[in-house]
Amino acid sequence: MRTKIVAGNWKLNNTKEESKKLVKALKKGLKLSKLKNTRVIVAPTFVNLSASLKSAKKSKIEVAAQNMHQAKNGAFTGEVSADMLQSIGINTVILGHSERRTYFNETDTALAEKVSAVLEHQMETIFCFGELLEDRKSNNHFSVVEAQLKNALFHLKSSDWKSIILAYEPVWAIGTGETATAEQAQEMHAFIRGLIANKYTADVADDVSILYGGSVKPTNAEEIFSKPDVDGGLIGGAALNASDFIAIIKAI
Ligand code: PGA
């Protein structure tokens, strides 16, 4: 059975104290809820990873990084490597978020290298991808998503896929308040699973968790999560508020 996952991408938000407070509030709110087969992940900024990990101790909450550099080490000012993350107890990293692609020029080629670096370290990634509004308007959304997956992930072996979590995030729905309909999410997730089944096997495709991201809120989470190929969500804005994030987790 596929694992359900609700992950909060905190982006450039929360000081150390705010991060600790938010993790503690989530811990308190999630204590009594029975979350079977569900993972809860939060992704604070690099400098608050350790403090968040400490606050998350003895809870179901896992902590992930928002990005990582592909090199082992070297002259890459301002970057963070897999070894560095692992050395502080981080084993999950978000890669390929549309904000990284848009504002920091991350290419599919660089992302393929980052994914390989994650796997070399026996870490896992929440790999993000999704089409722009113009791609959807011109009916190119399937081919754009297919190219993103092929270019960054299809060099992997079947066995590598146990370390891959996919997050389909249509760019037009991120932080805009506009959400893909549950039907649009389901249609794309089924398409993605089909691509993986074709390239690898039906078993590999069946086992990969595919999250939806883009303006998920307590009011729409249940409907989106009810779709058979939607295995959870990657949440931005609503993950910054403990009660909203808890409500979304409970909707799974
Ligand atoms: P949003 O962000 O929920 O604020 O739309 C989602 C994301 O960027 O992962």
PDB file of C-alpha atoms and ligand atoms in Angstrom:
ATOM      1  CA  MET A   1       0.000   0.000   0.000  1.00  0.00           C
ATOM      2  CA  ARG A   2       1.268   3.466  -0.871  1.00  0.00           C
ATOM      3  CA  THR A   3       2.206   5.766   1.995  1.00  0.00           C
ATOM      4  CA  LYS A   4       0.094   8.884   2.415  1.00  0.00           C
ATOM      5  CA  ILE A   5       2.154  11.995   3.009  1.00  0.00           C
ATOM      6  CA  VAL A   6       1.338  15.538   4.014  1.00  0.00           C
ATOM      7  CA  ALA A   7       4.357  17.827   3.771  1.00  0.00           C
ATOM      8  CA  GLY A   8       4.617  21.497   4.675  1.00  0.00           C
ATOM      9  CA  ASN A   9       7.005  23.643   2.685  1.00  0.00           C
ATOM     10  CA  TRP A  10       7.725  26.643   4.878  1.00  0.00           C
ATOM     11  CA  LYS A  11       9.742  28.444   2.174  1.00  0.00           C
ATOM     12  CA  LEU A  12      11.382  31.682   3.383  1.00  0.00           C
ATOM     13  CA  ASN A  13       9.320  31.921   6.568  1.00  0.00           C
ATOM     14  CA  ASN A  14       9.771  31.468  10.322  1.00  0.00           C
ATOM     15  CA  THR A  15      12.611  32.447  12.618  1.00  0.00           C
ATOM     16  CA  LYS A  16      14.129  29.854  14.941  1.00  0.00           C
ATOM     17  CA  GLU A  17      11.616  30.629  17.697  1.00  0.00           C
ATOM     18  CA  GLU A  18       8.692  30.623  15.271  1.00  0.00           C
ATOM     19  CA  SER A  19       9.829  27.298  13.823  1.00  0.00           C
ATOM     20  CA  LYS A  20      10.026  25.703  17.267  1.00  0.00           C
ATOM     21  CA  LYS A  21       6.632  27.100  18.200  1.00  0.00           C
ATOM     22  CA  LEU A  22       5.005  25.781  15.031  1.00  0.00           C
ATOM     23  CA  VAL A  23       6.493  22.303  15.412  1.00  0.00           C
ATOM     24  CA  LYS A  24       5.363  22.185  19.039  1.00  0.00           C
ATOM     25  CA  ALA A  25       1.842  23.261  18.102  1.00  0.00           C
ATOM     26  CA  LEU A  26       1.706  20.540  15.427  1.00  0.00           C
ATOM     27  CA  LYS A  27       2.991  17.991  17.901  1.00  0.00           C
ATOM     28  CA  LYS A  28       0.283  18.912  20.368  1.00  0.00           C
ATOM     29  CA  GLY A  29      -2.460  18.935  17.767  1.00  0.00           C
ATOM     30  CA  LEU A  30      -1.452  15.623  16.221  1.00  0.00           C
ATOM     31  CA  LYS A  31      -0.986  13.721  19.457  1.00  0.00           C
ATOM     32  CA  LEU A  32      -4.441  12.284  19.646  1.00  0.00           C
ATOM     33  CA  SER A  33      -5.194  11.870  15.997  1.00  0.00           C
ATOM     34  CA  LYS A  34      -4.796   8.396  14.642  1.00  0.00           C
ATOM     35  CA  LEU A  35      -2.685   8.673  11.558  1.00  0.00           C
ATOM     36  CA  LYS A  36      -2.345   5.268  10.036  1.00  0.00           C
ATOM     37  CA  ASN A  37       0.017   4.870   7.105  1.00  0.00           C
ATOM     38  CA  THR A  38       0.495   8.635   6.978  1.00  0.00           C
ATOM     39  CA  ARG A  39       3.739  10.596   7.170  1.00  0.00           C
ATOM     40  CA  VAL A  40       3.825  14.221   8.275  1.00  0.00           C
ATOM     41  CA  ILE A  41       6.823  16.252   7.116  1.00  0.00           C
ATOM     42  CA  VAL A  42       7.793  19.890   7.606  1.00  0.00           C
ATOM     43  CA  ALA A  43      10.487  21.677   5.596  1.00  0.00           C
ATOM     44  CA  PRO A  44      11.949  24.706   7.411  1.00  0.00           C
ATOM     45  CA  THR A  45      14.762  26.802   5.998  1.00  0.00           C
ATOM     46  CA  PHE A  46      18.306  25.390   6.411  1.00  0.00           C
ATOM     47  CA  VAL A  47      19.215  27.413   9.509  1.00  0.00           C
ATOM     48  CA  ASN A  48      16.179  26.155  11.411  1.00  0.00           C
ATOM     49  CA  LEU A  49      16.467  22.455  10.566  1.00  0.00           C
ATOM     50  CA  SER A  50      18.286  21.451  13.758  1.00  0.00           C
ATOM     51  CA  ALA A  51      15.999  23.418  16.075  1.00  0.00           C
ATOM     52  CA  SER A  52      12.938  21.979  14.315  1.00  0.00           C
ATOM     53  CA  LEU A  53      14.307  18.439  14.555  1.00  0.00           C
ATOM     54  CA  LYS A  54      14.848  18.909  18.260  1.00  0.00           C
ATOM     55  CA  SER A  55      11.306  20.203  18.749  1.00  0.00           C
ATOM     56  CA  ALA A  56       9.908  17.303  16.699  1.00  0.00           C
ATOM     57  CA  LYS A  57      11.545  14.633  18.860  1.00  0.00           C
ATOM     58  CA  LYS A  58       9.221  11.868  20.087  1.00  0.00           C
ATOM     59  CA  SER A  59       6.542  12.764  17.556  1.00  0.00           C
ATOM     60  CA  LYS A  60       5.353  11.680  14.126  1.00  0.00           C
ATOM     61  CA  ILE A  61       6.693  14.866  12.599  1.00  0.00           C
ATOM     62  CA  GLU A  62       9.605  14.490  10.217  1.00  0.00           C
ATOM     63  CA  VAL A  63      11.844  17.319   9.075  1.00  0.00           C
ATOM     64  CA  ALA A  64      13.057  17.855   5.502  1.00  0.00           C
ATOM     65  CA  ALA A  65      15.257  20.399   3.718  1.00  0.00           C
ATOM     66  CA  GLN A  66      13.929  22.626   0.936  1.00  0.00           C
ATOM     67  CA  ASN A  67      16.901  22.226  -1.394  1.00  0.00           C
ATOM     68  CA  MET A  68      20.407  20.802  -1.660  1.00  0.00           C
ATOM     69  CA  HIS A  69      23.440  21.210  -3.910  1.00  0.00           C
ATOM     70  CA  GLN A  70      24.530  18.282  -6.047  1.00  0.00           C
ATOM     71  CA  ALA A  71      28.269  18.564  -5.345  1.00  0.00           C
ATOM     72  CA  LYS A  72      29.859  16.681  -2.467  1.00  0.00           C
ATOM     73  CA  ASN A  73      31.805  19.788  -1.464  1.00  0.00           C
ATOM     74  CA  GLY A  74      33.812  22.576  -3.060  1.00  0.00           C
ATOM     75  CA  ALA A  75      33.727  26.219  -4.055  1.00  0.00           C
ATOM     76  CA  PHE A  76      29.972  26.772  -4.136  1.00  0.00           C
ATOM     77  CA  THR A  77      29.382  29.700  -1.821  1.00  0.00           C
ATOM     78  CA  GLY A  78      26.066  29.630  -0.019  1.00  0.00           C
ATOM     79  CA  GLU A  79      25.221  26.019  -0.856  1.00  0.00           C
ATOM     80  CA  VAL A  80      24.501  22.964   1.307  1.00  0.00           C
ATOM     81  CA  SER A  81      25.453  19.359   0.486  1.00  0.00           C
ATOM     82  CA  ALA A  82      23.859  15.988   1.150  1.00  0.00           C
ATOM     83  CA  ASP A  83      26.619  15.116   3.640  1.00  0.00           C
ATOM     84  CA  MET A  84      25.932  18.293   5.586  1.00  0.00           C
ATOM     85  CA  LEU A  85      22.213  17.576   5.772  1.00  0.00           C
ATOM     86  CA  GLN A  86      22.803  13.989   6.777  1.00  0.00           C
ATOM     87  CA  SER A  87      25.260  15.008   9.454  1.00  0.00           C
ATOM     88  CA  ILE A  88      22.504  16.906  11.287  1.00  0.00           C
ATOM     89  CA  GLY A  89      19.933  14.127  10.870  1.00  0.00           C
ATOM     90  CA  ILE A  90      18.091  15.222   7.723  1.00  0.00           C
ATOM     91  CA  ASN A  91      17.297  12.463   5.246  1.00  0.00           C
ATOM     92  CA  THR A  92      14.588  14.023   3.091  1.00  0.00           C
ATOM     93  CA  VAL A  93      14.991  16.934   0.715  1.00  0.00           C
ATOM     94  CA  ILE A  94      12.567  18.793  -1.527  1.00  0.00           C
ATOM     95  CA  LEU A  95      13.994  19.244  -5.022  1.00  0.00           C
ATOM     96  CA  GLY A  96      12.810  21.027  -8.132  1.00  0.00           C
ATOM     97  CA  HIS A  97      10.283  23.345  -6.567  1.00  0.00           C
ATOM     98  CA  SER A  98       8.980  25.781  -9.183  1.00  0.00           C
ATOM     99  CA  GLU A  99      10.344  28.716  -7.177  1.00  0.00           C
ATOM    100  CA  ARG A 100      13.816  27.182  -7.418  1.00  0.00           C
ATOM    101  CA  ARG A 101      13.327  26.608 -11.136  1.00  0.00           C
ATOM    102  CA  THR A 102      11.996  30.140 -11.752  1.00  0.00           C
ATOM    103  CA  TYR A 103      14.049  32.346  -9.428  1.00  0.00           C
ATOM    104  CA  PHE A 104      17.261  30.310  -9.199  1.00  0.00           C
ATOM    105  CA  ASN A 105      17.373  28.882 -12.710  1.00  0.00           C
ATOM    106  CA  GLU A 106      17.373  25.229 -11.707  1.00  0.00           C
ATOM    107  CA  THR A 107      17.374  23.098 -14.807  1.00  0.00           C
ATOM    108  CA  ASP A 108      16.275  19.509 -15.356  1.00  0.00           C
ATOM    109  CA  THR A 109      19.951  18.620 -15.868  1.00  0.00           C
ATOM    110  CA  ALA A 110      20.976  20.052 -12.487  1.00  0.00           C
ATOM    111  CA  LEU A 111      17.965  18.370 -10.895  1.00  0.00           C
ATOM    112  CA  ALA A 112      18.935  14.983 -12.343  1.00  0.00           C
ATOM    113  CA  GLU A 113      22.327  15.424 -10.656  1.00  0.00           C
ATOM    114  CA  LYS A 114      20.727  16.489  -7.382  1.00  0.00           C
ATOM    115  CA  VAL A 115      18.453  13.432  -7.418  1.00  0.00           C
ATOM    116  CA  SER A 116      21.477  11.191  -8.021  1.00  0.00           C
ATOM    117  CA  ALA A 117      23.313  12.818  -5.111  1.00  0.00           C
ATOM    118  CA  VAL A 118      20.317  12.207  -2.850  1.00  0.00           C
ATOM    119  CA  LEU A 119      20.230   8.533  -3.809  1.00  0.00           C
ATOM    120  CA  GLU A 120      23.996   8.081  -3.374  1.00  0.00           C
ATOM    121  CA  HIS A 121      23.455   9.145   0.222  1.00  0.00           C
ATOM    122  CA  GLN A 122      20.508   6.808   0.774  1.00  0.00           C
ATOM    123  CA  MET A 123      18.376   9.861   1.332  1.00  0.00           C
ATOM    124  CA  GLU A 124      14.980  10.505  -0.247  1.00  0.00           C
ATOM    125  CA  THR A 125      13.515  13.368  -2.216  1.00  0.00           C
ATOM    126  CA  ILE A 126      10.168  15.040  -2.627  1.00  0.00           C
ATOM    127  CA  PHE A 127      10.573  15.875  -6.295  1.00  0.00           C
ATOM    128  CA  CYS A 128       8.431  18.775  -7.562  1.00  0.00           C
ATOM    129  CA  PHE A 129       7.370  19.503 -11.102  1.00  0.00           C
ATOM    130  CA  GLY A 130       4.377  20.988 -12.892  1.00  0.00           C
ATOM    131  CA  GLU A 131       3.302  23.064 -15.848  1.00  0.00           C
ATOM    132  CA  LEU A 132       2.940  26.832 -16.253  1.00  0.00           C
ATOM    133  CA  LEU A 133      -0.412  28.430 -16.933  1.00  0.00           C
ATOM    134  CA  GLU A 134       0.504  28.961 -20.584  1.00  0.00           C
ATOM    135  CA  ASP A 135       1.297  25.250 -20.931  1.00  0.00           C
ATOM    136  CA  ARG A 136      -2.123  24.318 -19.645  1.00  0.00           C
ATOM    137  CA  LYS A 137      -3.859  26.922 -21.784  1.00  0.00           C
ATOM    138  CA  SER A 138      -2.118  25.614 -24.872  1.00  0.00           C
ATOM    139  CA  ASN A 139      -2.922  22.046 -23.847  1.00  0.00           C
ATOM    140  CA  ASN A 140       0.751  21.149 -23.454  1.00  0.00           C
ATOM    141  CA  HIS A 141       0.556  20.276 -19.761  1.00  0.00           C
ATOM    142  CA  PHE A 142       0.957  16.542 -20.248  1.00  0.00           C
ATOM    143  CA  SER A 143       3.987  16.856 -22.516  1.00  0.00           C
ATOM    144  CA  VAL A 144       5.649  19.413 -20.199  1.00  0.00           C
ATOM    145  CA  VAL A 145       5.216  17.158 -17.174  1.00  0.00           C
ATOM    146  CA  GLU A 146       6.404  14.138 -19.143  1.00  0.00           C
ATOM    147  CA  ALA A 147       9.593  15.973 -20.184  1.00  0.00           C
ATOM    148  CA  GLN A 148      10.274  17.157 -16.617  1.00  0.00           C
ATOM    149  CA  LEU A 149      10.034  13.600 -15.298  1.00  0.00           C
ATOM    150  CA  LYS A 150      12.023  12.023 -18.124  1.00  0.00           C
ATOM    151  CA  ASN A 151      14.823  14.567 -17.927  1.00  0.00           C
ATOM    152  CA  ALA A 152      15.290  14.508 -14.172  1.00  0.00           C
ATOM    153  CA  LEU A 153      14.207  11.037 -13.048  1.00  0.00           C
ATOM    154  CA  PHE A 154      14.169   8.466 -15.811  1.00  0.00           C
ATOM    155  CA  HIS A 155      17.891   7.721 -15.469  1.00  0.00           C
ATOM    156  CA  LEU A 156      17.029   6.012 -12.169  1.00  0.00           C
ATOM    157  CA  LYS A 157      16.899   2.258 -11.575  1.00  0.00           C
ATOM    158  CA  SER A 158      13.615   0.644 -10.519  1.00  0.00           C
ATOM    159  CA  SER A 159      14.963   0.115  -7.011  1.00  0.00           C
ATOM    160  CA  ASP A 160      15.758   3.845  -6.672  1.00  0.00           C
ATOM    161  CA  TRP A 161      12.075   4.708  -6.817  1.00  0.00           C
ATOM    162  CA  LYS A 162      11.492   3.685  -3.217  1.00  0.00           C
ATOM    163  CA  SER A 163      13.369   6.898  -2.338  1.00  0.00           C
ATOM    164  CA  ILE A 164      11.299   9.126  -4.610  1.00  0.00           C
ATOM    165  CA  ILE A 165       8.147  10.991  -3.585  1.00  0.00           C
ATOM    166  CA  LEU A 166       6.577  12.971  -6.423  1.00  0.00           C
ATOM    167  CA  ALA A 167       4.823  16.296  -5.969  1.00  0.00           C
ATOM    168  CA  TYR A 168       2.780  17.522  -8.912  1.00  0.00           C
ATOM    169  CA  GLU A 169       2.478  21.272  -8.490  1.00  0.00           C
ATOM    170  CA  PRO A 170       0.895  23.174 -11.368  1.00  0.00           C
ATOM    171  CA  VAL A 171       2.705  26.516 -11.207  1.00  0.00           C
ATOM    172  CA  TRP A 172      -0.501  28.459 -11.795  1.00  0.00           C
ATOM    173  CA  ALA A 173      -1.907  27.057  -8.550  1.00  0.00           C
ATOM    174  CA  ILE A 174       1.055  27.809  -6.261  1.00  0.00           C
ATOM    175  CA  GLY A 175       0.391  30.636  -3.838  1.00  0.00           C
ATOM    176  CA  THR A 176      -2.337  32.001  -6.102  1.00  0.00           C
ATOM    177  CA  GLY A 177      -5.374  30.758  -4.226  1.00  0.00           C
ATOM    178  CA  GLU A 178      -6.331  28.977  -7.416  1.00  0.00           C
ATOM    179  CA  THR A 179      -6.382  25.194  -7.036  1.00  0.00           C
ATOM    180  CA  ALA A 180      -6.481  22.538  -9.668  1.00  0.00           C
ATOM    181  CA  THR A 181      -9.809  20.762  -9.407  1.00  0.00           C
ATOM    182  CA  ALA A 182      -9.698  17.335  -7.829  1.00  0.00           C
ATOM    183  CA  GLU A 183     -10.433  15.955 -11.302  1.00  0.00           C
ATOM    184  CA  GLN A 184      -7.511  17.826 -12.869  1.00  0.00           C
ATOM    185  CA  ALA A 185      -5.204  16.528 -10.131  1.00  0.00           C
ATOM    186  CA  GLN A 186      -6.450  12.966 -10.527  1.00  0.00           C
ATOM    187  CA  GLU A 187      -6.116  13.119 -14.318  1.00  0.00           C
ATOM    188  CA  MET A 188      -2.500  14.264 -14.121  1.00  0.00           C
ATOM    189  CA  HIS A 189      -1.551  11.858 -11.314  1.00  0.00           C
ATOM    190  CA  ALA A 190      -2.972   8.912 -13.270  1.00  0.00           C
ATOM    191  CA  PHE A 191      -1.024  10.097 -16.333  1.00  0.00           C
ATOM    192  CA  ILE A 192       2.191  10.265 -14.266  1.00  0.00           C
ATOM    193  CA  ARG A 193       1.645   6.791 -12.845  1.00  0.00           C
ATOM    194  CA  GLY A 194       1.096   5.535 -16.391  1.00  0.00           C
ATOM    195  CA  LEU A 195       4.413   7.038 -17.526  1.00  0.00           C
ATOM    196  CA  ILE A 196       6.241   5.309 -14.689  1.00  0.00           C
ATOM    197  CA  ALA A 197       4.499   2.002 -15.385  1.00  0.00           C
ATOM    198  CA  ASN A 198       5.558   2.237 -19.054  1.00  0.00           C
ATOM    199  CA  LYS A 199       9.158   3.093 -18.305  1.00  0.00           C
ATOM    200  CA  TYR A 200       9.520   0.744 -15.315  1.00  0.00           C
ATOM    201  CA  THR A 201       6.825  -1.666 -14.070  1.00  0.00           C
ATOM    202  CA  ALA A 202       3.267  -1.427 -12.781  1.00  0.00           C
ATOM    203  CA  ASP A 203       4.587  -2.300  -9.317  1.00  0.00           C
ATOM    204  CA  VAL A 204       7.037   0.606  -9.292  1.00  0.00           C
ATOM    205  CA  ALA A 205       4.260   2.948 -10.440  1.00  0.00           C
ATOM    206  CA  ASP A 206       1.812   1.593  -7.865  1.00  0.00           C
ATOM    207  CA  ASP A 207       4.223   2.102  -5.001  1.00  0.00           C
ATOM    208  CA  VAL A 208       5.247   5.711  -5.639  1.00  0.00           C
ATOM    209  CA  SER A 209       3.436   8.343  -3.578  1.00  0.00           C
ATOM    210  CA  ILE A 210       2.288  11.264  -5.727  1.00  0.00           C
ATOM    211  CA  LEU A 211       1.408  14.419  -3.791  1.00  0.00           C
ATOM    212  CA  TYR A 212      -0.577  17.343  -5.115  1.00  0.00           C
ATOM    213  CA  GLY A 213       0.575  20.880  -4.342  1.00  0.00           C
ATOM    214  CA  GLY A 214      -0.904  24.286  -5.076  1.00  0.00           C
ATOM    215  CA  SER A 215      -3.224  26.207  -2.753  1.00  0.00           C
ATOM    216  CA  VAL A 216      -4.328  23.195  -0.727  1.00  0.00           C
ATOM    217  CA  LYS A 217      -6.407  24.457   2.205  1.00  0.00           C
ATOM    218  CA  PRO A 218      -8.575  22.906   4.930  1.00  0.00           C
ATOM    219  CA  THR A 219     -11.594  23.647   2.722  1.00  0.00           C
ATOM    220  CA  ASN A 220     -10.428  21.741  -0.351  1.00  0.00           C
ATOM    221  CA  ALA A 221      -8.053  19.119   1.045  1.00  0.00           C
ATOM    222  CA  GLU A 222     -10.598  16.387   1.604  1.00  0.00           C
ATOM    223  CA  GLU A 223     -11.892  16.475  -1.945  1.00  0.00           C
ATOM    224  CA  ILE A 224      -8.430  16.492  -3.503  1.00  0.00           C
ATOM    225  CA  PHE A 225      -7.169  13.715  -1.216  1.00  0.00           C
ATOM    226  CA  SER A 226     -10.219  11.572  -1.980  1.00  0.00           C
ATOM    227  CA  LYS A 227      -8.923  10.872  -5.491  1.00  0.00           C
ATOM    228  CA  PRO A 228      -7.362   7.420  -5.946  1.00  0.00           C
ATOM    229  CA  ASP A 229      -4.041   8.613  -7.390  1.00  0.00           C
ATOM    230  CA  VAL A 230      -3.568  11.535  -4.999  1.00  0.00           C
ATOM    231  CA  ASP A 231      -1.523  10.275  -2.061  1.00  0.00           C
ATOM    232  CA  GLY A 232      -1.287  13.497  -0.093  1.00  0.00           C
ATOM    233  CA  GLY A 233      -0.177  17.080  -0.470  1.00  0.00           C
ATOM    234  CA  LEU A 234       2.725  19.486  -0.456  1.00  0.00           C
ATOM    235  CA  ILE A 235       1.418  22.521   1.339  1.00  0.00           C
ATOM    236  CA  GLY A 236       2.855  26.041   1.272  1.00  0.00           C
ATOM    237  CA  GLY A 237       0.882  28.909   2.798  1.00  0.00           C
ATOM    238  CA  ALA A 238      -1.524  26.780   4.833  1.00  0.00           C
ATOM    239  CA  ALA A 239       1.390  24.890   6.428  1.00  0.00           C
ATOM    240  CA  LEU A 240       2.440  28.039   8.285  1.00  0.00           C
ATOM    241  CA  ASN A 241      -0.645  27.926  10.455  1.00  0.00           C
ATOM    242  CA  ALA A 242      -0.791  24.990  12.876  1.00  0.00           C
ATOM    243  CA  SER A 243      -4.561  24.566  12.934  1.00  0.00           C
ATOM    244  CA  ASP A 244      -4.854  24.781   9.134  1.00  0.00           C
ATOM    245  CA  PHE A 245      -2.047  22.283   8.621  1.00  0.00           C
ATOM    246  CA  ILE A 246      -3.537  19.906  11.189  1.00  0.00           C
ATOM    247  CA  ALA A 247      -6.935  20.157   9.498  1.00  0.00           C
ATOM    248  CA  ILE A 248      -5.308  19.285   6.157  1.00  0.00           C
ATOM    249  CA  ILE A 249      -3.485  16.318   7.707  1.00  0.00           C
ATOM    250  CA  LYS A 250      -6.725  15.071   9.217  1.00  0.00           C
ATOM    251  CA  ALA A 251      -8.377  15.286   5.784  1.00  0.00           C
ATOM    252  CA  ILE A 252      -6.122  12.574   4.427  1.00  0.00           C
TER     253      ILE A 252
HETATM  254  P1  PGA B   1       0.841  26.957  -1.676  1.00  0.00           P
HETATM  255  O1  PGA B   1       2.307  26.413  -2.057  1.00  0.00           O
HETATM  256  O2  PGA B   1       0.174  25.871  -0.889  1.00  0.00           O
HETATM  257  O3  PGA B   1       1.074  28.210  -0.894  1.00  0.00           O
HETATM  258  O4  PGA B   1       0.151  27.196  -2.984  1.00  0.00           O
HETATM  259  C1  PGA B   1       2.507  25.086  -2.436  1.00  0.00           C
HETATM  260  C2  PGA B   1       3.973  24.848  -2.694  1.00  0.00           C
HETATM  261  O5  PGA B   1       4.649  25.765  -3.171  1.00  0.00           O
HETATM  262  O6  PGA B   1       4.485  23.757  -2.423  1.00  0.00           O
END
